[in-house]
CSV table of C-alpha atoms and ligand atoms in Angstrom, one decimal:
chain,number,residue,atom,x,y,z
K,1265,MET,CA,0.5,-0.4,-0.1
K,1266,THR,CA,1.0,3.5,-0.7
K,1267,PHE,CA,0.3,6.6,0.6
K,1268,LYS,CA,-1.4,7.6,-3.0
K,1269,ASP,CA,-4.0,5.2,-2.2
K,1270,LEU,CA,-5.2,6.4,1.1
K,1271,ALA,CA,-6.7,9.3,-0.7
K,1272,ILE,CA,-3.7,11.9,0.0
K,1273,VAL,CA,-3.4,15.1,-1.5
K,1274,ALA,CA,-0.1,15.6,-4.2
K,1275,PRO,CA,0.7,18.4,-1.1
K,1276,ILE,CA,0.8,16.3,1.4
K,1277,LEU,CA,2.2,13.4,-0.8
K,1278,SER,CA,5.4,15.5,-1.6
K,1279,ALA,CA,6.0,16.2,2.4
K,1280,LEU,CA,6.4,12.6,3.0
K,1281,GLU,CA,8.9,11.5,-0.4
K,1282,LYS,CA,10.9,14.5,1.0
K,1283,LYS,CA,10.9,13.1,4.5
K,1284,GLY,CA,11.5,9.5,2.7
K,1285,TYR,CA,8.1,7.9,3.8
K,1286,THR,CA,7.7,4.9,1.8
K,1287,SER,CA,4.6,2.8,3.1
K,1288,PRO,CA,1.5,3.8,5.6
K,1289,THR,CA,3.0,1.8,8.8
K,1290,PRO,CA,0.1,0.2,10.1
K,1291,ILE,CA,-1.4,2.5,12.6
K,1292,GLN,CA,-1.8,5.2,9.5
K,1293,GLN,CA,-3.0,2.0,7.1
K,1294,GLN,CA,-6.3,2.6,9.4
K,1295,ALA,CA,-6.1,5.4,10.8
K,1296,ILE,CA,-6.0,8.0,8.1
K,1297,PRO,CA,-9.0,7.0,5.8
K,1298,ILE,CA,-11.1,6.8,9.4
K,1299,LEU,CA,-10.3,10.5,10.0
K,1300,LEU,CA,-10.1,11.6,6.6
K,1301,ALA,CA,-13.9,10.3,6.8
K,1302,GLY,CA,-14.9,12.4,9.8
K,1303,LYS,CA,-15.6,9.6,12.2
K,1304,ASP,CA,-14.4,10.2,16.5
K,1305,LEU,CA,-10.9,8.1,17.1
K,1306,MET,CA,-10.1,6.5,19.6
K,1307,GLY,CA,-6.0,4.6,18.2
K,1308,CYS,CA,-4.5,2.0,21.1
K,1309,ALA,CA,-0.3,2.9,20.1
K,1310,GLN,CA,2.4,4.3,21.7
K,1311,THR,CA,5.0,6.4,19.8
K,1312,GLY,CA,7.1,4.5,18.1
K,1313,THR,CA,3.7,2.9,16.4
K,1314,GLY,CA,3.8,6.1,13.3
K,1315,LYS,CA,1.0,7.4,15.4
K,1316,THR,CA,2.0,11.1,15.2
K,1317,ALA,CA,1.6,11.3,11.0
K,1318,ALA,CA,-1.8,9.0,12.0
K,1319,PHE,CA,-3.2,12.2,13.5
K,1320,ALA,CA,-1.3,14.8,11.6
K,1321,ILE,CA,-1.6,13.6,7.9
K,1322,PRO,CA,-5.5,13.6,8.1
K,1323,ILE,CA,-5.8,17.1,10.2
K,1324,ILE,CA,-3.0,18.5,7.9
K,1325,GLN,CA,-5.5,17.4,4.8
K,1326,HIS,CA,-8.9,18.2,6.4
K,1327,LEU,CA,-7.2,22.1,6.6
K,1328,TYR,CA,-5.5,22.2,3.3
K,1329,ASN,CA,-9.5,21.5,1.9
K,1330,ASP,CA,-11.5,24.0,3.7
K,1331,PRO,CA,-12.9,26.4,1.5
K,1332,GLN,CA,-13.5,29.4,4.1
K,1333,ARG,CA,-9.6,28.8,5.4
K,1334,SER,CA,-7.9,31.0,3.0
K,1335,LYS,CA,-10.5,34.5,3.5
K,1336,GLN,CA,-9.8,34.2,7.1
K,1337,LYS,CA,-7.9,34.6,9.7
K,1338,ARG,CA,-6.6,32.1,10.7
K,1339,THR,CA,-8.0,31.1,14.4
K,1340,ILE,CA,-6.5,27.6,15.9
K,1341,LYS,CA,-8.4,24.6,14.2
K,1342,ALA,CA,-6.9,22.0,15.3
K,1343,LEU,CA,-5.8,21.8,19.5
K,1344,VAL,CA,-3.5,18.5,19.9
K,1345,VAL,CA,-2.4,18.2,23.6
K,1346,THR,CA,0.1,16.3,25.2
K,1347,PRO,CA,1.8,15.0,28.4
K,1348,THR,CA,5.5,16.4,28.3
K,1349,ARG,CA,6.8,19.4,26.2
K,1350,GLU,CA,9.4,17.1,24.5
K,1351,LEU,CA,6.0,14.7,22.8
K,1352,ALA,CA,5.4,18.5,22.5
K,1353,ILE,CA,8.0,20.0,20.2
K,1354,GLN,CA,8.4,16.7,18.6
K,1355,ILE,CA,4.4,16.7,17.6
K,1356,ASP,CA,4.8,20.1,16.1
K,1357,GLU,CA,8.1,19.3,14.0
K,1358,ASN,CA,5.8,17.0,12.1
K,1359,PHE,CA,3.5,19.0,11.7
K,1360,VAL,CA,5.8,22.0,10.2
K,1361,GLU,CA,7.3,18.5,8.5
K,1362,TYR,CA,4.2,16.8,6.2
K,1363,GLY,CA,2.5,20.8,6.6
K,1364,ALA,CA,5.5,22.4,4.3
K,1365,PHE,CA,3.4,22.1,0.7
K,1366,ALA,CA,0.2,22.9,2.3
K,1367,ASN,CA,-0.1,26.1,4.0
K,1368,ILE,CA,-0.1,25.1,7.5
K,1369,ARG,CA,1.3,27.8,11.0
K,1370,THR,CA,1.8,26.1,13.6
K,1371,ALA,CA,2.4,26.4,17.3
K,1372,VAL,CA,3.4,25.3,21.0
K,1373,VAL,CA,2.9,25.4,23.7
K,1374,PHE,CA,4.8,24.1,27.3
K,1375,GLY,CA,4.9,25.0,29.9
K,1376,GLY,CA,9.0,25.7,32.0
K,1377,VAL,CA,9.9,28.9,30.0
K,1378,LYS,CA,8.6,32.4,29.4
K,1379,GLN,CA,5.3,33.3,27.5
K,1380,ASN,CA,6.4,35.8,25.1
K,1381,ALA,CA,7.8,34.3,22.1
K,1382,GLN,CA,4.7,32.0,22.8
K,1383,VAL,CA,2.0,34.4,23.4
K,1384,ASP,CA,3.9,36.0,20.4
K,1385,THR,CA,2.8,33.2,17.8
K,1386,LEU,CA,0.1,33.5,19.3
K,1387,ARG,CA,-0.3,36.1,18.6
K,1388,LYS,CA,-0.1,36.0,14.5
K,1389,GLY,CA,-2.2,33.2,14.2
K,1390,VAL,CA,-2.6,30.0,13.7
K,1391,ASP,CA,-4.3,26.9,12.3
K,1392,VAL,CA,-2.7,23.9,14.7
K,1393,LEU,CA,-2.1,24.9,18.1
K,1394,ILE,CA,0.2,21.7,20.3
K,1395,ALA,CA,-0.3,22.0,24.0
K,1396,THR,CA,1.1,20.7,27.2
K,1397,PRO,CA,-2.2,21.6,29.5
K,1398,GLY,CA,-1.2,23.6,32.5
K,1399,ARG,CA,0.5,25.5,30.1
K,1400,LEU,CA,-2.3,25.5,27.6
K,1401,LEU,CA,-5.0,26.7,30.4
K,1402,ASP,CA,-3.1,29.3,32.1
K,1403,LEU,CA,-2.8,30.7,29.1
K,1404,MET,CA,-6.4,30.7,28.2
K,1405,ASN,CA,-7.0,32.1,31.4
K,1406,GLN,CA,-5.0,35.0,30.4
K,1407,GLY,CA,-7.2,36.0,27.6
K,1408,HIS,CA,-4.1,35.4,24.8
K,1409,ILE,CA,-5.6,31.8,23.7
K,1410,SER,CA,-9.4,31.3,22.7
K,1411,LEU,CA,-10.8,27.1,21.4
K,1412,ARG,CA,-14.4,28.1,19.4
K,1413,ASP,CA,-13.1,27.4,16.5
K,1414,VAL,CA,-11.4,24.7,17.6
K,1415,ALA,CA,-12.6,21.9,15.0
K,1416,TYR,CA,-10.2,18.7,15.5
K,1417,PHE,CA,-8.9,17.9,18.4
K,1418,VAL,CA,-6.5,15.1,19.8
K,1419,LEU,CA,-6.3,13.9,22.8
K,1420,ASP,CA,-2.3,12.2,23.3
K,1421,GLU,CA,-0.3,9.9,25.3
K,1422,ALA,CA,-3.9,9.4,27.4
K,1423,ASP,CA,-2.5,6.9,29.7
K,1424,GLN,CA,0.6,9.5,30.8
K,1425,MET,CA,-1.6,12.1,30.9
K,1426,LEU,CA,-3.8,10.2,34.1
K,1427,ASP,CA,-0.6,9.2,35.4
K,1428,MET,CA,0.9,12.8,35.6
K,1429,GLY,CA,-2.2,14.1,37.7
K,1430,PHE,CA,-3.1,16.0,34.5
K,1431,VAL,CA,-7.3,14.9,34.6
K,1432,HIS,CA,-8.8,17.7,36.8
K,1433,ASP,CA,-7.0,20.4,33.9
K,1434,ILE,CA,-7.9,18.0,30.8
K,1435,LYS,CA,-12.1,17.2,31.8
K,1436,LYS,CA,-11.7,22.0,32.0
K,1437,LEU,CA,-10.5,21.6,29.3
K,1438,LEU,CA,-13.0,19.9,27.6
K,1439,THR,CA,-15.8,22.8,29.5
K,1440,LYS,CA,-13.7,24.8,26.7
K,1441,LEU,CA,-14.3,23.1,23.0
K,1442,PRO,CA,-16.4,23.1,20.7
K,1443,LYS,CA,-19.6,20.4,21.5
K,1444,LYS,CA,-19.4,20.1,16.9
K,1445,ARG,CA,-16.1,18.8,17.1
K,1446,GLN,CA,-14.0,15.2,15.1
K,1447,SER,CA,-12.0,13.0,18.1
K,1448,LEU,CA,-9.1,11.1,18.2
K,1449,PHE,CA,-7.9,9.7,21.0
K,1450,PHE,CA,-4.7,7.8,21.9
K,1451,SER,CA,-2.6,5.0,24.5
K,1452,ALA,CA,-0.7,3.4,25.3
K,1453,THR,CA,-3.4,0.8,27.7
K,1454,MET,CA,-6.9,1.0,27.8
K,1455,PRO,CA,-7.3,0.8,31.9
K,1456,ALA,CA,-11.4,1.7,33.0
K,1457,ALA,CA,-10.1,5.8,34.2
K,1458,ILE,CA,-9.2,5.7,29.9
K,1459,VAL,CA,-11.6,3.9,29.0
K,1460,GLU,CA,-14.4,6.9,31.1
K,1461,LEU,CA,-12.3,9.6,30.4
K,1462,SER,CA,-12.8,9.0,26.4
K,1463,ASN,CA,-16.0,8.1,26.9
K,1464,LYS,CA,-16.4,12.1,28.0
K,1465,ILE,CA,-14.1,13.0,25.2
K,1466,LEU,CA,-14.9,11.0,21.8
K,1467,GLY,CA,-18.8,10.6,19.9
K,1468,ASN,CA,-19.3,7.2,17.9
K,1469,TYR,CA,-15.5,6.4,16.6
K,1470,GLU,CA,-13.5,4.0,15.9
K,1471,ARG,CA,-10.6,1.5,17.7
K,1472,VAL,CA,-7.5,1.4,16.2
K,1473,THR,CA,-5.2,-1.3,17.6
K,1474,ILE,CA,-1.1,-1.6,17.6
K,1475,GLN,CA,-0.2,-4.2,20.1
K,1476,PRO,CA,3.6,-2.7,21.0
K,1477,GLN,CA,4.6,-6.1,20.6
K,1478,GLN,CA,3.4,-7.1,17.2
K,1479,THR,CA,4.8,-3.2,16.5
K,1480,THR,CA,8.1,-3.1,18.6
K,1481,ALA,CA,9.1,-6.8,20.4
K,1482,GLU,CA,9.1,-8.5,17.2
K,1483,ARG,CA,11.0,-6.1,15.6
K,1484,VAL,CA,14.0,-5.1,17.5
K,1485,GLU,CA,17.2,-7.3,17.9
K,1486,GLN,CA,17.2,-8.2,22.1
K,1487,GLY,CA,20.3,-9.1,24.6
K,1488,LEU,CA,20.3,-9.7,28.3
K,1489,PHE,CA,23.3,-9.0,30.4
K,1490,PHE,CA,23.6,-10.7,33.6
K,1491,VAL,CA,26.1,-9.0,35.2
K,1492,SER,CA,26.6,-7.3,39.3
K,1493,LYS,CA,25.4,-4.0,39.7
K,1494,SER,CA,29.1,-2.9,40.3
K,1495,ASP,CA,30.1,-4.8,37.5
K,1496,LYS,CA,27.5,-2.3,35.4
K,1497,PRO,CA,29.6,1.1,34.9
K,1498,GLU,CA,32.3,-1.5,33.3
K,1499,LEU,CA,30.3,-3.2,31.3
K,1500,LEU,CA,28.8,0.1,29.6
K,1501,SER,CA,32.0,1.3,28.7
K,1502,HIS,CA,32.8,-2.1,27.0
K,1503,ILE,CA,29.3,-2.7,25.4
K,1504,ILE,CA,29.4,1.5,24.0
K,1505,LYS,CA,34.2,1.2,22.9
K,1506,SER,CA,33.0,-2.8,20.8
K,1507,ARG,CA,30.2,-1.6,19.4
K,1508,LYS,CA,30.4,1.9,18.7
K,1509,PRO,CA,26.9,2.7,18.2
K,1510,ALA,CA,26.5,5.7,16.2
K,1511,SER,CA,23.6,6.7,19.3
K,1512,VAL,CA,22.8,4.6,22.0
K,1513,LEU,CA,20.0,6.1,24.4
K,1514,VAL,CA,21.1,4.4,28.5
K,1515,PHE,CA,17.8,3.9,30.4
K,1516,THR,CA,18.3,4.3,34.7
K,1517,ARG,CA,15.4,3.8,36.5
K,1518,THR,CA,17.0,6.8,38.8
K,1519,LYS,CA,17.7,10.5,37.5
K,1520,HIS,CA,20.7,10.0,40.5
K,1521,GLY,CA,21.9,6.7,38.8
K,1522,ALA,CA,22.1,8.6,35.6
K,1523,ASP,CA,23.8,11.2,36.6
K,1524,LYS,CA,26.6,8.5,38.4
K,1525,VAL,CA,26.4,7.2,35.0
K,1526,VAL,CA,27.0,10.4,32.7
K,1527,LYS,CA,29.8,11.3,35.2
K,1528,TYR,CA,31.4,7.3,35.1
K,1529,LEU,CA,31.8,7.8,31.8
K,1530,SER,CA,33.4,11.2,30.9
K,1531,ARG,CA,36.3,9.8,33.0
K,1532,VAL,CA,36.9,7.4,30.8
K,1533,LYS,CA,36.7,9.6,28.0
K,1534,ILE,CA,33.1,8.7,26.6
K,1535,THR,CA,31.9,11.9,26.4
K,1536,SER,CA,27.4,11.4,27.1
K,1537,ALA,CA,23.6,13.6,28.7
K,1538,ALA,CA,21.9,13.5,30.5
K,1539,ILE,CA,17.8,14.1,30.8
K,1540,HIS,CA,15.8,13.5,33.5
K,1541,GLY,CA,13.1,15.8,35.4
K,1542,ASN,CA,15.9,17.8,37.2
K,1543,LYS,CA,17.3,19.0,34.9
K,1544,SER,CA,15.8,22.7,33.2
K,1545,GLN,CA,14.0,22.0,30.2
K,1546,ASN,CA,17.1,24.1,28.2
K,1547,ASN,CA,19.6,21.8,29.2
K,1548,ARG,CA,17.3,18.3,28.3
K,1549,GLN,CA,16.6,20.2,25.2
K,1550,ALA,CA,20.1,21.5,24.4
K,1551,ALA,CA,20.9,17.5,25.5
K,1552,LEU,CA,18.0,16.5,22.8
K,1553,ASN,CA,19.5,18.3,19.8
K,1554,ALA,CA,22.9,17.5,20.0
K,1555,PHE,CA,22.0,14.4,20.3
K,1556,LYS,CA,19.6,14.5,17.4
K,1557,GLU,CA,22.2,15.8,15.4
K,1558,GLY,CA,25.5,12.9,16.7
K,1559,LYS,CA,27.0,15.6,18.8
K,1560,ILE,CA,26.7,13.3,21.2
K,1561,LYS,CA,26.6,9.7,20.7
K,1562,VAL,CA,25.3,8.7,23.9
K,1563,LEU,CA,21.9,9.7,26.7
K,1564,ILE,CA,21.1,9.1,29.3
K,1565,ALA,CA,17.1,9.4,30.7
K,1566,THR,CA,15.0,8.2,32.3
K,1567,ASP,CA,11.5,7.2,32.1
K,1568,ILE,CA,9.3,10.3,32.0
K,1569,ALA,CA,12.3,12.6,30.7
K,1570,ALA,CA,12.8,9.6,27.4
K,1571,ARG,CA,8.8,8.7,26.5
K,1572,GLY,CA,7.7,9.9,22.9
K,1573,ILE,CA,11.5,10.7,22.2
K,1574,ASP,CA,11.8,10.3,18.1
K,1575,VAL,CA,14.6,9.7,17.4
K,1576,SER,CA,15.2,8.7,14.0
K,1577,GLU,CA,17.4,5.7,12.9
K,1578,LEU,CA,18.2,5.4,17.1
K,1579,GLU,CA,21.0,2.8,17.1
K,1580,LEU,CA,20.3,1.1,20.2
K,1581,VAL,CA,18.9,1.0,23.6
K,1582,ILE,CA,20.1,-0.1,26.5
K,1583,ASN,CA,18.3,-0.5,29.5
K,1584,TYR,CA,21.2,0.1,32.1
K,1585,ASP,CA,18.2,-1.2,35.3
K,1586,LEU,CA,15.0,-3.2,34.5
K,1587,PRO,CA,11.6,-1.2,34.8
K,1588,ASN,CA,9.5,-3.1,37.4
K,1589,ILE,CA,7.2,-2.0,34.8
K,1590,PRO,CA,7.0,-4.8,31.8
K,1591,GLU,CA,5.3,-2.1,29.6
K,1592,THR,CA,8.0,0.0,30.5
K,1593,TYR,CA,10.5,-1.8,29.1
K,1594,VAL,CA,8.1,-1.8,25.2
K,1595,HIS,CA,7.9,1.5,25.5
K,1596,ARG,CA,11.7,2.2,25.7
K,1597,ILE,CA,13.3,-0.7,23.8
K,1598,GLY,CA,10.0,1.1,21.0
K,1599,ARG,CA,12.7,3.2,20.5
K,1600,THR,CA,14.7,1.7,18.7
K,1601,GLY,CA,13.5,0.5,15.5
K,1602,ARG,CA,11.0,3.1,14.5
K,1603,ALA,CA,8.0,2.3,12.3
K,1604,ASN,CA,9.6,0.1,9.7
K,1605,ALA,CA,13.3,-0.1,10.6
K,1606,SER,CA,15.3,-2.3,12.8
K,1607,GLY,CA,17.4,-1.2,16.8
K,1608,ALA,CA,19.5,-3.2,19.1
K,1609,SER,CA,18.4,-3.7,23.1
K,1610,LEU,CA,20.7,-4.8,25.3
K,1611,SER,CA,19.2,-5.2,29.4
K,1612,PHE,CA,21.4,-5.9,32.6
K,1613,CYS,CA,20.5,-7.2,34.9
K,1614,ASP,CA,21.0,-8.1,38.5
K,1615,VAL,CA,20.3,-10.9,40.4
K,1616,GLU,CA,17.7,-8.5,43.1
K,1617,GLU,CA,16.5,-7.6,38.8
K,1618,ARG,CA,15.5,-11.5,38.2
K,1619,PRO,CA,11.8,-10.8,39.2
K,1620,TYR,CA,11.4,-7.7,36.9
K,1621,LEU,CA,12.5,-9.9,34.1
K,1622,LYS,CA,10.2,-12.6,34.6
K,1623,ASP,CA,7.6,-10.1,34.0
K,1624,ILE,CA,9.1,-8.8,30.6
K,1625,GLU,CA,9.6,-12.3,29.2
K,1626,LYS,CA,5.5,-12.7,30.6
K,1627,LEU,CA,4.6,-9.7,29.2
K,1628,ILE,CA,6.7,-10.1,26.0
K,1629,LYS,CA,5.3,-13.3,25.9
K,1630,GLN,CA,9.1,-14.3,24.2
K,1631,LYS,CA,13.0,-15.1,25.8
K,1632,ILE,CA,15.3,-12.3,26.1
K,1633,PRO,CA,18.8,-14.1,24.9
K,1634,VAL,CA,21.3,-14.1,27.0
K,1635,LEU,CA,24.5,-12.6,26.5
K,1636,ASP,CA,28.1,-13.9,28.0
K,1637,HIS,CA,30.0,-10.5,28.7
K,1638,PRO,CA,33.8,-10.1,30.1
K,1639,PHE,CA,32.1,-8.9,33.5
K,1640,VAL,CA,29.6,-12.3,33.8
K,1641,GLN,CA,32.2,-13.6,36.5
K,1642,ALA,CA,31.3,-11.4,39.1
K,1643,TYR,CA,27.3,-11.4,38.9
K,1644,GLU,CA,28.2,-15.9,39.3
K,1645,GLU,CA,29.6,-15.5,42.4
K,1646,LYS,CA,26.7,-13.7,44.0
K,1647,ARG,CA,24.0,-16.0,42.0
K,1648,ALA,CA,25.9,-18.5,44.0
K,1649,ALA,CA,26.6,-16.2,47.7
K,1650,PRO,CA,24.9,-17.5,50.6
K,1651,PRO,CA,21.9,-15.0,51.3
K,1652,PRO,CA,23.2,-12.1,53.4
K,1653,ALA,CA,23.3,-12.0,57.2
K,1654,ALA,CA,19.7,-10.4,57.5
K,1655,PHE,CA,18.4,-13.1,55.7
K,1656,LYS,CA,19.6,-15.6,58.2
K,1657,THR,CA,17.7,-17.2,60.8
K,1658,PRO,CA,18.6,-15.1,63.6
K,1659,ARG,CA,19.8,-16.7,66.4
K,1660,LYS,CA,17.6,-16.8,69.6
K,1661,VAL,CA,19.4,-13.8,72.1
K,1662,GLU,CA,18.9,-14.5,75.4
K,1663,LYS,CA,17.4,-11.3,77.1
K,1664,PRO,CA,19.5,-10.0,80.3
K,1665,LYS,CA,17.8,-11.0,84.0
K,1666,LYS,CA,16.7,-8.7,85.4
K,1667,PRO,CA,18.7,-7.5,88.4
K,1668,LYS,CA,17.8,-9.2,92.1
K,1669,TRP,CA,18.9,-5.8,94.4
K,1670,ARG,CA,20.5,-2.2,93.0
K,1671,GLY,CA,23.7,-2.8,93.9
K,1672,ALA,CA,23.4,-5.5,90.5
K,1673,ARG,CA,21.9,-2.9,88.7
K,1674,LYS,CA,24.5,-0.4,88.9
K,1675,GLU,CA,27.6,-2.6,87.6
K,1676,VAL,CA,25.1,-3.5,84.8
K,1677,LYS,CA,24.8,-0.5,84.1
K,1678,ARG,CA,28.3,0.3,83.5
N,816,LIG,P1,5.6,7.9,16.0
N,816,LIG,O1,5.2,6.9,15.8
N,816,LIG,O2,4.6,9.5,15.8
N,816,LIG,O3,6.8,8.6,17.4
N,816,LIG,O4,6.8,8.4,14.6
N,816,LIG,C1,7.5,7.4,14.7
N,816,LIG,C2,8.7,7.4,14.2
N,816,LIG,O5,7.7,6.1,12.3
N,816,LIG,C3,9.1,8.8,13.9
N,816,LIG,O6,10.1,8.9,13.5
N,816,LIG,C4,7.9,9.5,12.4
N,816,LIG,O7,9.7,10.7,11.4
N,816,LIG,C5,8.5,7.4,11.8
N,816,LIG,N1,7.9,7.6,10.9
N,816,LIG,C6,6.0,7.9,10.9
N,816,LIG,N2,5.9,6.7,9.7
N,816,LIG,C7,6.2,6.5,9.0
N,816,LIG,C8,6.0,6.2,7.5
N,816,LIG,N3,5.4,5.8,7.2
N,816,LIG,N4,7.4,5.6,6.8
N,816,LIG,C9,8.6,6.1,7.6
N,816,LIG,N5,8.6,6.2,8.8
N,816,LIG,C10,7.7,6.9,10.0
């Protein structure tokens, strides 16, 4: 199937060709016809499947085909709400690229930076607004944004929105949206709270499900290193120096862990940068840009900061720490092997992390192949070692006998 088969207009086809897209991904094949027909959509899919193009292309096409648009001042016709700044910036970049020949103007707003530049862009008039919830409501309250003309509304990464506590903001936002609109709802998982939220947003909708297992776990080459925690830094530098990947994203469980890895790598002359919630927005964006441009080959990230990071042709993902939530593993390895590309993911697993590994393998319905490495000995020793003293049956401790007279008590005290 080609994009032409999906009845996409020429200016968008040219932009997709320029991007090097040859054929639509499964979610694009399924969602684009539904959306071009003007129906609501519930998309059960995560980043890495091509979902941004699946919603951006039909929206751009609707705007392009709107005969009224060129006659009026530009007002916000499409609103995309997404949980993180990184995702917002990325979605905006995609709209700009896919709409390059369709006379589309976009703006992106998110918190953590001054609002002046964002307000200036909005003042000039935009067709598409991409926003994180907090800053969106803030600018609406200040009168810089009106949603009166919104005809297309996308709620992206809905499960992450709820996880991050945005539910009240979203509910507030819904009261400000015009009733007559096309709504698109995307979520990687569909727990009951998400279904309930989707019912508030969607009218008569069609559902498209792209299972992460089909899209990533099967395509990405996976490997597992059993390694003791203390050897992880050395194993990491060994892999980077021997495989020489053009780009590698390393996941740690904590912000502190991410900083420690950067420090260690710098000691062994490997340049890297960390992105996590303790870094300023500018700092995170600078690191991400340097990574995207290939100036930094190694990026260390925590899960929240990395979700949705879109680096085309990311060669390698390393799970420096295994995640305790198995779905997170699928999200992480989905950063490589995006769309139709292939990629590799290597995971480090210490003795304490074995229960996490069990859950992951259950979810992906695969055994991750175990790979050999120079530091395996220490792991084996740790595994074979008797349990730490704290877990041994405590010896019976005799209670000190109560002294029978005053003089003796004094003696005990001493
Ligand atoms: P997304 O799921 O929207 O984050 O997209 C994941 C990645 O796939 C991005 O790098 C897109 O540029 C890329 N992509 C989206 N659609 C296609 C396609 N039809 N062919 C090749 N790459 C694509």
